[in-house]
XYZ file of C-alpha atoms in Angstrom:
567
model
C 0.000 0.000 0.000
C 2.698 2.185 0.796
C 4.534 1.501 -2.206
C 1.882 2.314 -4.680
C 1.489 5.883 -2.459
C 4.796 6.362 -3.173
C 4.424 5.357 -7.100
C 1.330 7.434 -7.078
C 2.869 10.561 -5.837
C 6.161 9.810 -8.086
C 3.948 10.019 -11.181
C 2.187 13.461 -9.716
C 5.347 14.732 -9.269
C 7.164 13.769 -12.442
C 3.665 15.163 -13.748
C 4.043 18.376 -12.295
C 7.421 18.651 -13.542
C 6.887 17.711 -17.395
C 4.037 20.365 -17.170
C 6.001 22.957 -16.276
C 8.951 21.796 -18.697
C 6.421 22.024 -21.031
C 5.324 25.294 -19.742
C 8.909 26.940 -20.116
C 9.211 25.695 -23.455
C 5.828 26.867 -24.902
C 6.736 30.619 -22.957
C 10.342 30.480 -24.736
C 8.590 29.372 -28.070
C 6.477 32.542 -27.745
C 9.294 34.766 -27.148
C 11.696 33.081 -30.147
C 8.394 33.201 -32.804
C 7.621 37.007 -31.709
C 11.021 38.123 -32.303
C 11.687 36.446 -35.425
C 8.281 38.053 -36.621
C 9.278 41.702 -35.365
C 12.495 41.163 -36.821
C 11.435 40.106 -40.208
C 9.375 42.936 -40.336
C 11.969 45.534 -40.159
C 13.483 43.870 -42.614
C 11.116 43.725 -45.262
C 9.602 47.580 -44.314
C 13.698 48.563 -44.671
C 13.748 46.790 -47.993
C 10.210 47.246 -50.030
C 8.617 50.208 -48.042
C 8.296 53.052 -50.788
C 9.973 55.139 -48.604
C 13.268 55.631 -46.343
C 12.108 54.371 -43.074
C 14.449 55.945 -39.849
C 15.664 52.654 -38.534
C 16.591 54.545 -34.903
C 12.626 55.951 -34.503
C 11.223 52.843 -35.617
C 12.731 50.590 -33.511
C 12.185 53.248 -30.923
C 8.634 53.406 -31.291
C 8.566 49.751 -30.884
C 10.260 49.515 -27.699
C 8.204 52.406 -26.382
C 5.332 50.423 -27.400
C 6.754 47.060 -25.256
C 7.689 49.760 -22.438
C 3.636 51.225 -22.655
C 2.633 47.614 -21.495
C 4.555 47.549 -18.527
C 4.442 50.571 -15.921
C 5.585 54.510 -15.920
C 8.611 53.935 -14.499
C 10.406 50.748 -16.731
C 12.246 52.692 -19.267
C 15.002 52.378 -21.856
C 17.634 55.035 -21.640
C 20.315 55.076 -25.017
C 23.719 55.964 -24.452
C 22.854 59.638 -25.394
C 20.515 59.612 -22.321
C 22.593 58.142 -19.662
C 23.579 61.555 -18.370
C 19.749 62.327 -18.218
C 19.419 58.783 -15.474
C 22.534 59.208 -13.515
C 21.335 63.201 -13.091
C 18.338 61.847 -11.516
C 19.913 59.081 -9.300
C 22.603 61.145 -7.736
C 21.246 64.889 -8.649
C 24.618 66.029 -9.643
C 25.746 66.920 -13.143
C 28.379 68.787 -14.991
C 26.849 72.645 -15.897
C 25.946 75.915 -14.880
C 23.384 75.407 -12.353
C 20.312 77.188 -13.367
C 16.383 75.584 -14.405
C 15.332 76.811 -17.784
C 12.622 76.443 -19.416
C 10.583 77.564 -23.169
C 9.504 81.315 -23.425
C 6.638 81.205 -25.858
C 6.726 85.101 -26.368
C 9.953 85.122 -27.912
C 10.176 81.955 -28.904
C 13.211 80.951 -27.102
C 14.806 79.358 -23.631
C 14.429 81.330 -20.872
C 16.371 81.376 -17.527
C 13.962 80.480 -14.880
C 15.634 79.510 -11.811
C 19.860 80.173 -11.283
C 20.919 77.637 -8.373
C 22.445 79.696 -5.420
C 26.242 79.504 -5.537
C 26.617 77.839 -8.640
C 28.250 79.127 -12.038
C 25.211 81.107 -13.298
C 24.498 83.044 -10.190
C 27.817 83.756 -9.923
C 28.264 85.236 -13.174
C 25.417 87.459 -13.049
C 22.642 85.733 -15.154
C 19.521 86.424 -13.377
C 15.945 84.205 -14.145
C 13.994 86.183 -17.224
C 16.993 86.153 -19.295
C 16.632 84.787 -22.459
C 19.142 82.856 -23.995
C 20.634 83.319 -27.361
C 23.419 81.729 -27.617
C 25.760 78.447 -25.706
C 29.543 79.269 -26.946
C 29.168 81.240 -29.891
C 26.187 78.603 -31.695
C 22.948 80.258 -31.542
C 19.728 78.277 -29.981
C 16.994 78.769 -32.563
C 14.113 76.538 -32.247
C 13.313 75.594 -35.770
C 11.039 72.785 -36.440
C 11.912 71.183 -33.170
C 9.087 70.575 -30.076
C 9.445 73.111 -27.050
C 10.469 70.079 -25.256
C 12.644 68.923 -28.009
C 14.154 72.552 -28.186
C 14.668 72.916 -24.149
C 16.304 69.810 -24.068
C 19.217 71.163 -26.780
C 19.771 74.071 -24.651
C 20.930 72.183 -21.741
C 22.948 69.468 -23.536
C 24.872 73.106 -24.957
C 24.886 74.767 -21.316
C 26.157 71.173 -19.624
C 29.582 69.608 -20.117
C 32.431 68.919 -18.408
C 33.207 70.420 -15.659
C 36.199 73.149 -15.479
C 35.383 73.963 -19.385
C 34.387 78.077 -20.070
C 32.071 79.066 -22.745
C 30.194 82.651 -23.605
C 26.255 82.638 -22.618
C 24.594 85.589 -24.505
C 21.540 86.535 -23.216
C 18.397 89.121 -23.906
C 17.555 90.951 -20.457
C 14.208 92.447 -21.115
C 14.249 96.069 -18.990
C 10.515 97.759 -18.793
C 10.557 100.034 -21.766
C 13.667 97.916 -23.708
C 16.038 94.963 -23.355
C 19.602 94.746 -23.274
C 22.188 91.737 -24.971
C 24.210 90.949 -22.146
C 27.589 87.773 -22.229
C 28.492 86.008 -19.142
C 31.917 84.080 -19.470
C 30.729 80.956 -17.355
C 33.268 78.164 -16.398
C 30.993 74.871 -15.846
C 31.371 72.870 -12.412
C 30.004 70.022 -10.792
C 26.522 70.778 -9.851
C 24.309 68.920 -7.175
C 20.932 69.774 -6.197
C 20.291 70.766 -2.482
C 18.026 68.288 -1.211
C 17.517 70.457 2.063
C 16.832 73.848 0.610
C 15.801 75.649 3.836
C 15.861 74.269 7.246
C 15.086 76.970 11.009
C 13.513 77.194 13.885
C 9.725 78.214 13.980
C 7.316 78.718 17.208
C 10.491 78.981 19.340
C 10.959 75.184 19.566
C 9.869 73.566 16.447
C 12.398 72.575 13.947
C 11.436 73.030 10.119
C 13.261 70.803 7.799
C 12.393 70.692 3.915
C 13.403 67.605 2.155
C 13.072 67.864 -1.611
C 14.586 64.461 -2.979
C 16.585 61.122 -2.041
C 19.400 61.778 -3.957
C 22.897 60.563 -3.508
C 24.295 61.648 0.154
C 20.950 63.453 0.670
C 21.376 61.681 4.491
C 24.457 63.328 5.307
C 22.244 66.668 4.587
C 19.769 65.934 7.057
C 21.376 64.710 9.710
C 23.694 67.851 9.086
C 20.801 70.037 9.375
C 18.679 67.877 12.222
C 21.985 68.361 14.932
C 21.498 71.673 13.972
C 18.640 72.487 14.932
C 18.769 70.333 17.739
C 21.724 72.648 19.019
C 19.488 75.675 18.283
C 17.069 74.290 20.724
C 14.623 72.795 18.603
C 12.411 70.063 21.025
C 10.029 68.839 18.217
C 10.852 68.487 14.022
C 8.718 69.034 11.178
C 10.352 67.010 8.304
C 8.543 68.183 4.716
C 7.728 65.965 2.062
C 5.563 67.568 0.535
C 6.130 67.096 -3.650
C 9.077 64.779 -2.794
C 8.799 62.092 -5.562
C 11.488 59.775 -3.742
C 14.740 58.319 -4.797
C 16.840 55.726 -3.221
C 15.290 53.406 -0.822
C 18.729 53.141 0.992
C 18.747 56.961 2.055
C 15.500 56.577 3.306
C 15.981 53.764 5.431
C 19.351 56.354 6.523
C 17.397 59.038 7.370
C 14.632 57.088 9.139
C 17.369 55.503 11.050
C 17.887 58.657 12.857
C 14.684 58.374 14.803
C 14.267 55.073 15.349
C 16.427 51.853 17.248
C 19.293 50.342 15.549
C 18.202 46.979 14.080
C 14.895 47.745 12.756
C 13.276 45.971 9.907
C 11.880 49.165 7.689
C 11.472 47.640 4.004
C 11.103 44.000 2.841
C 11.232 44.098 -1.126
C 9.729 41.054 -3.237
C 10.135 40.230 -6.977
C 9.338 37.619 -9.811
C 13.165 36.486 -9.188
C 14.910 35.981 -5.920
C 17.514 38.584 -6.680
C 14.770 40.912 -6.093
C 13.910 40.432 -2.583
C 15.839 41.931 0.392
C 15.165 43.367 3.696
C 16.266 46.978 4.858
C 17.335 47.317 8.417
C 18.502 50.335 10.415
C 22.281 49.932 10.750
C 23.440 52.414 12.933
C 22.660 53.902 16.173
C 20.067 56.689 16.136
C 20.305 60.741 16.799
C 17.169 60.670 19.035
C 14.362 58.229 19.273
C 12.480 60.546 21.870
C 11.642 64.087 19.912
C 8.171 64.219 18.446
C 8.006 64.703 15.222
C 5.852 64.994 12.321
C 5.884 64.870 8.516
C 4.129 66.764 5.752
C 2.732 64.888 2.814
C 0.831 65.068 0.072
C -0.341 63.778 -3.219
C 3.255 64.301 -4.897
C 4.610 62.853 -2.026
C 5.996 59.388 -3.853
C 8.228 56.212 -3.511
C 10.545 57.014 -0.793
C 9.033 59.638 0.967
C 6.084 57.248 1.365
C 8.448 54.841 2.758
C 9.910 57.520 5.197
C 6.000 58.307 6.454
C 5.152 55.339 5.811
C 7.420 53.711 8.021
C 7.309 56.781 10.429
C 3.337 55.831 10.659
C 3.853 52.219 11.067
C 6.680 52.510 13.706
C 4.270 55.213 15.549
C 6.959 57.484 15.590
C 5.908 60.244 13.529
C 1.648 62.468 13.092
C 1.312 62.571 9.300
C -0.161 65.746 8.253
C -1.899 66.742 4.666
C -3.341 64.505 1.885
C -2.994 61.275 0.716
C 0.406 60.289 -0.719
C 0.866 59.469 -4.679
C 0.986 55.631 -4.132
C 4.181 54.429 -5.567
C 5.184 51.084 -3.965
C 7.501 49.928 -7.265
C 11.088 49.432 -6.657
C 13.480 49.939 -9.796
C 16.855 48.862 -10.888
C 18.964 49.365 -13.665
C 20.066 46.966 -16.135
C 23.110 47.495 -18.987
C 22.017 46.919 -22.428
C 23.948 46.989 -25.831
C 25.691 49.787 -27.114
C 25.962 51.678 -23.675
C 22.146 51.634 -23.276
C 20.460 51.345 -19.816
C 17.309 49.898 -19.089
C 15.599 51.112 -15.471
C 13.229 48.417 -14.826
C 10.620 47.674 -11.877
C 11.912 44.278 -10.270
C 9.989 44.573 -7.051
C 7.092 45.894 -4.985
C 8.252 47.146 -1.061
C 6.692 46.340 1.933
C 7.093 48.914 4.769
C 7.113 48.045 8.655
C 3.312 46.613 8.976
C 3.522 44.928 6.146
C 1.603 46.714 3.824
C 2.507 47.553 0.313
C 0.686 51.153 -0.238
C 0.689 50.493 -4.572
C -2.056 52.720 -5.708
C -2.299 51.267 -9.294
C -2.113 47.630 -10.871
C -0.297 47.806 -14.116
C -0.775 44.356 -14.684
C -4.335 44.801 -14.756
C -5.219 47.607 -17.620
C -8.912 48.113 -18.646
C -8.709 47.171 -22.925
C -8.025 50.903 -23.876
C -4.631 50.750 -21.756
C -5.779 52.720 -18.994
C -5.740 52.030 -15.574
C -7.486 53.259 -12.758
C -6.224 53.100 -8.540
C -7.144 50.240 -6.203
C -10.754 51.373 -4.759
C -10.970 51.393 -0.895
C -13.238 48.834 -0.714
C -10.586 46.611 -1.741
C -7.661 47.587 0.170
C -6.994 45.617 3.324
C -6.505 46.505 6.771
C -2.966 46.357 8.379
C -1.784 47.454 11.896
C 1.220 49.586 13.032
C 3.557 48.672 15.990
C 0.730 50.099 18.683
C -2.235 48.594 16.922
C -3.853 51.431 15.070
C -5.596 50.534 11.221
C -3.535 51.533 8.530
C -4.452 50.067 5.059
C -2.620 48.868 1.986
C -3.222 49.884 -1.840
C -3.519 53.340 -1.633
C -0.882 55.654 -0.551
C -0.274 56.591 2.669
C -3.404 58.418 4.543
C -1.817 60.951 6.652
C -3.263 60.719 10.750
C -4.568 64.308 9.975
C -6.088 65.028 6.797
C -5.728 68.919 5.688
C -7.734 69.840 2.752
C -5.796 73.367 1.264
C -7.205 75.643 -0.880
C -8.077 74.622 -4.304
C -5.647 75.781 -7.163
C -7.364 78.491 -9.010
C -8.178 77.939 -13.285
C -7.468 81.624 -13.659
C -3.841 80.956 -11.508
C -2.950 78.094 -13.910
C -3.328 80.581 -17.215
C -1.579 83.389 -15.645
C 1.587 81.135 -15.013
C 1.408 79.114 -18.611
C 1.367 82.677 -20.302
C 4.299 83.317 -18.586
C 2.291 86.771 -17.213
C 3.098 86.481 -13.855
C 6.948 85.503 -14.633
C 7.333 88.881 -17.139
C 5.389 90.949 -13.728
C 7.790 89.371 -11.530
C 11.003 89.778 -13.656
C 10.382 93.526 -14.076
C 9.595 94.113 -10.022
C 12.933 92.206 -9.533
C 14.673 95.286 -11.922
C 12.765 97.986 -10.516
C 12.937 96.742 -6.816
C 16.966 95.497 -6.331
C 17.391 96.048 -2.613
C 14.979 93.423 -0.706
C 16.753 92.605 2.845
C 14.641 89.610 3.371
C 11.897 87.275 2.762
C 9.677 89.086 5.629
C 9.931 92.487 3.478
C 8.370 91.448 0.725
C 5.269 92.684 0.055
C 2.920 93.340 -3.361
C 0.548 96.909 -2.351
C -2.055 97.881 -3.692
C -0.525 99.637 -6.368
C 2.126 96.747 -7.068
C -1.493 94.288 -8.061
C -2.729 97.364 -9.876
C 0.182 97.291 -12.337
C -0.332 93.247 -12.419
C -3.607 93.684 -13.826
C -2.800 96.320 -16.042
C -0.108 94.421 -17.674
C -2.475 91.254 -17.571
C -5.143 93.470 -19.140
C -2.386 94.821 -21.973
C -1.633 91.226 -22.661
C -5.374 90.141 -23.878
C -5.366 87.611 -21.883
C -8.201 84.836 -21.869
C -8.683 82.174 -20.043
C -10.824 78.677 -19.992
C -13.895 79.365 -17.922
C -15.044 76.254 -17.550
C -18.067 77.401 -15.642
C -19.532 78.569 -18.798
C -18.374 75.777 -21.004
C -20.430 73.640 -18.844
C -23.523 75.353 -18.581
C -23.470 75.163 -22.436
C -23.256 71.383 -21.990
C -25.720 71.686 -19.378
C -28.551 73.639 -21.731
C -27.901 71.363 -24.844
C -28.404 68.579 -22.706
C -31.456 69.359 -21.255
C -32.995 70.924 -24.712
C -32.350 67.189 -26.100
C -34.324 65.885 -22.976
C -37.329 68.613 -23.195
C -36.415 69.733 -20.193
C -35.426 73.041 -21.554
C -38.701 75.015 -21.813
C -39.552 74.813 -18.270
C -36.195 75.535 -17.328
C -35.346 78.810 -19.480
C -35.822 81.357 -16.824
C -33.553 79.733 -14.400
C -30.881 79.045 -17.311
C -30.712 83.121 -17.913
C -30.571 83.696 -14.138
C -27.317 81.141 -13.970
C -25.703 82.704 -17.275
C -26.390 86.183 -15.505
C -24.460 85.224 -12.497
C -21.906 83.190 -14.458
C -21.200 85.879 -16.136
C -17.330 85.922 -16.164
C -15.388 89.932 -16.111
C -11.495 89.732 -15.844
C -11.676 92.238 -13.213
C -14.073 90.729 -11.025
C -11.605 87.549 -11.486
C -8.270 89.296 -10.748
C -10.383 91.101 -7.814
C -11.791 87.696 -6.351
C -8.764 85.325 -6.507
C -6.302 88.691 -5.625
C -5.154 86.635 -2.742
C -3.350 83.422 -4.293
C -2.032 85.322 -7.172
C -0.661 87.812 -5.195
C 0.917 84.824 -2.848
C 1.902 83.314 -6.402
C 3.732 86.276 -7.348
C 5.280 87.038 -3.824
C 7.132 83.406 -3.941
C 8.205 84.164 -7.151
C 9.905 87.294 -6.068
C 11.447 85.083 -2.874
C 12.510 83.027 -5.226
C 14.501 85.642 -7.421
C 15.950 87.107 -4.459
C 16.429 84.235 -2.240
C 16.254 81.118 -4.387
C 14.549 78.348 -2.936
C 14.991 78.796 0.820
C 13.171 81.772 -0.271
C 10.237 80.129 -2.121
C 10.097 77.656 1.076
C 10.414 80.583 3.433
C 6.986 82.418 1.814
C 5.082 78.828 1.377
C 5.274 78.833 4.872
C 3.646 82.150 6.031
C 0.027 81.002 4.941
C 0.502 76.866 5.759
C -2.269 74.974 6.732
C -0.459 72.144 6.871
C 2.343 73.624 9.643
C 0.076 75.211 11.207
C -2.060 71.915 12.215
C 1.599 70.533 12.940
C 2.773 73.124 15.051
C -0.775 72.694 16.720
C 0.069 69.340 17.303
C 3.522 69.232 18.637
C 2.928 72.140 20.920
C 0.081 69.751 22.672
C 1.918 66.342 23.585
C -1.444 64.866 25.083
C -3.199 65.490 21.336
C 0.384 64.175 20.036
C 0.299 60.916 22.403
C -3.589 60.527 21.618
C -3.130 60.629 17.726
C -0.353 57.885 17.965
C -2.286 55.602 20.529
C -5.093 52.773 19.339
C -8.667 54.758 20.595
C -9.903 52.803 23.491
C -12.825 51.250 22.260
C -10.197 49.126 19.762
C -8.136 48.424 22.250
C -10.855 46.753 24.373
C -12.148 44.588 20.783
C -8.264 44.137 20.090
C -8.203 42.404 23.564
């Protein structure tokens, strides 16, 4: 009896086996016969297609089309793009150290943003310059894209570093503009992940993280013992638009809150190679000072595994919106001819063991969209005290702050580049500001806006009104209109859109547009940081929270009622 158990389960297994040989074989059968198809394709388009094809953009559109069937973030890199990848990994590169960006008015690439310290700022070159010429060759636009065309201007203004060229530039002045040339030696630059860091409310540390690049760790601990020495008894730590970056900082910088030895990300893959566990390596800074981070829905990848973990661990109040909802881990892999392929391997798991993946690439509706997890089908996870936290859907901060909503007439002000020409002519007219604090747009300053906005013809989508017009023809189709006409004229009445009552009604974010704009021509981005937080919501409920440490205690405790149906 036993033997023919043992026979019996022989021939399952030896089943099992030849099925999945059989398996493997159809899978690399697939994959041989697909290639050999795409390949004989190119072939016979490059030889009988009436005309010239562009082997490079052919085969380029065909890999973007395999990439479009993965995820946002698998991508192939060529050899001419590497620079591009390892810019974004470490955030250094060889250059001049300023943003641009394309000026529609003229035509051309326009300074935006010089970095403080670097080459640019140095020189002289100031943000509403517009650039004519890298070294002599001039930067016309042509045929190409904007993005196509901004993307030439900074391969010209990057190289290596220690090499000079001659940056011409047009500085527009308020009844003319002047050519100016800045002799510019390029340098390494890196981008401050800690832009601004200080003391607010007497005690609070402030610390804005913008990015997990390279070394960003040694910039917050740098900054944290600083403050600490200044006094501070309680940190803020900003994440707010932080799409992430390493994992490995992360874990770094969480490590300086929380016990050595700590298990803060388990990553798991198709392939073994892919799964890991992160631990805290070192001993911490201080595992006693309250603390609590600012998200929201930019806040991606690693910051979500920084609150993330900081929620889990009940170490930290998140405050703002939901995060993004990135829980993909990527790697990159070397391809022929100096290519690079960055390619999701993994999804992370943070302390609870939750995975907080807001999207399912695997599952796209027939159109090739895809649509986030609902909440109905997320599950429920607990952190190290036994409060819910759930999977699938970002991280949901402890304290939700609904800001203001973004204004339509905001959004047109800044992609017609009005509110950048306003601001670069207060910078010329107004070149002694002391400080962030003296900044200030009068009454007078937002009566010149709107004159200039008013010179400009500008227009703007009113979407009110385009849906009202939906609204009528809808309900004339449904007969509903006849009945209905006297309250349709009332609504158009009121609906009634007059650039002046706009400017007049939304005065207060545009002027707080156009005041960060000026802190950041003065004062770079400490500066823009420095004005966001004046008129916070989200600081405010944090300093709120850290000044009370029974509210603190409360929000990191399980409520008592779940603690008696946990028991």
């Amino acid at each position: 009896m036993n033997t023919k158990r043992t026979l019996i389960g022989a021939f399952i297994i030896f089943l099992g086996l030849g099925l999945s040989s059989f398996k493997d074989d159809d899978r690399n059968f697939q994959i041989s016969k697909n290639l050999d198809i795409f390949n004989s394709i190119f072939k016979e388009l490059d030889l009988f297609y009436v005309d010239t094809i562009d082997p490079e953009k052919m085969i380029q559109n065909g890999v973007n089309g395999m990439l479009a069937l993965t995820d946002p973030y698998t991508e192939y890199y060529p050899e001419e793009g590497i620079n591009s990848l390892k810019e974004m990994i470490t955030g250094k590169y060889g250059g001049i150290g300023a943003a641009i960006r394309y000026y529609k008015k003229k035509d051309r690439i326009a300074i935006v943003e010089p970095t403080e310290g670097m080459p640019a700022a140095e020189a002289g070159v100031k943000a509403g310059d517009i650039i004519l010429s890298v070294g002599g060759k001039e930067m016309l636009r042509g045929n190409m894209k904007p993005q196509e065309f901004s993307s030439k201007v900074s391969e010209a203004l990057r190289g290596e570093p220690g090499t000079s060229f001659v940056l011409k530039v047009l500085r527009p002045l308020k009844n003319d503009s002047t050519v100016m040339e800045f002799k510019i030696t390029r340098k390494n630059i890196r981008n401050n992940p800690v832009p601004y860091y200080g003391i607010i409310k007497d005690s609070i540390g402030y610390l804005s993280l913008t990015g997990f690049t390279d070394n960003c760790a040694k910039d917050v601990k740098k900054a944290f013992i600083e403050l600490k020495q200044r006094g501070a008894k309680s940190l803020v730590i900003d994440l707010r638009d932080n799409g992430g970056g390493s994992l490995q900082e992360a874990v770094e910088i969480i490590n300086f809150f929380v016990p050595k030895g700590k298990e803060i990300v388990v990553t798991k893959g198709k392939i073994r190679q892919a799964a890991s566990s992160f631990k805290t390596q070192n001993e911490p800074i201080d595992t006693e000072m309250p603390l609590a981070v600012l998200v929201n829905g930019n806040t991606a990848s690693a910051s979500e595994i920084l609150s993330g973990s900081m929620q889990d661990m009940d170490r930290a109040v998140i405050i703002g919106t939901r995060t993004y909802g990135k829980g993909l881990v990527q790697t990159t892999r070397p391809l022929p001819y100096n290519g690079t392929l960055k390619v999701t391997t993994s999804k992370y798991y943070i302390p609870s063991g939750r995975c907080i993946q807001a999207i399912d690439y695997a599952k796209k509706n027939a159109d090739g969209s895809v649509a986030r997890i609902p909440d109905s089908l997320t599950t429920v996870f607990h952190t190290a005290a036994g409060r819910e936290v759930r999977d699938g859907g970002g991280i949901r901060p402890d304290i939700e702050v609904k800001g203001d909503k973004f204004p339509n007439i905001l959004f047109y002000l800044m992609n017609d580049d009005l509110i950048f020409d306003y601001v670069t002519q207060y910078c010329l007219t107004h070149p002694a500001v002391t400080s962030v604090d003296s900044i200030r747009i009068t009454d007078a300053d937002y009566a010149e806006f709107k004159k200039q906005v008013k010179a400009a013809n500008f227009t703007y989508d009113r979407q009110s009104e385009g849906l009202l017009k939906t609204l009528k023809e809808v309900a004339e189709f449904e007969g509903y209109m006849e009945g209905a006409a006297e309250e349709f004229k009332a609504l158009e009445q009121k609906l009634n859109h007059n650039l002046d009552r706009d400017l007049d009604y939304f005065a207060k974010p545009i002027k707080e547009q156009i005041t960060e704009e000026i802190a950041t021509r003065y004062f770079y981005q400490r500066g823009a940081v420095m004005q966001r937080l004046k008129d916070d919501e989200d600081l405010d409920k944090a300093i709120e929270v850290l000044n009370s440490p029974e509210k603190y205690k409360e929000i990191l405790s399980v409520p008592v009622k779940v603690a008696e149906k946990q028991k």
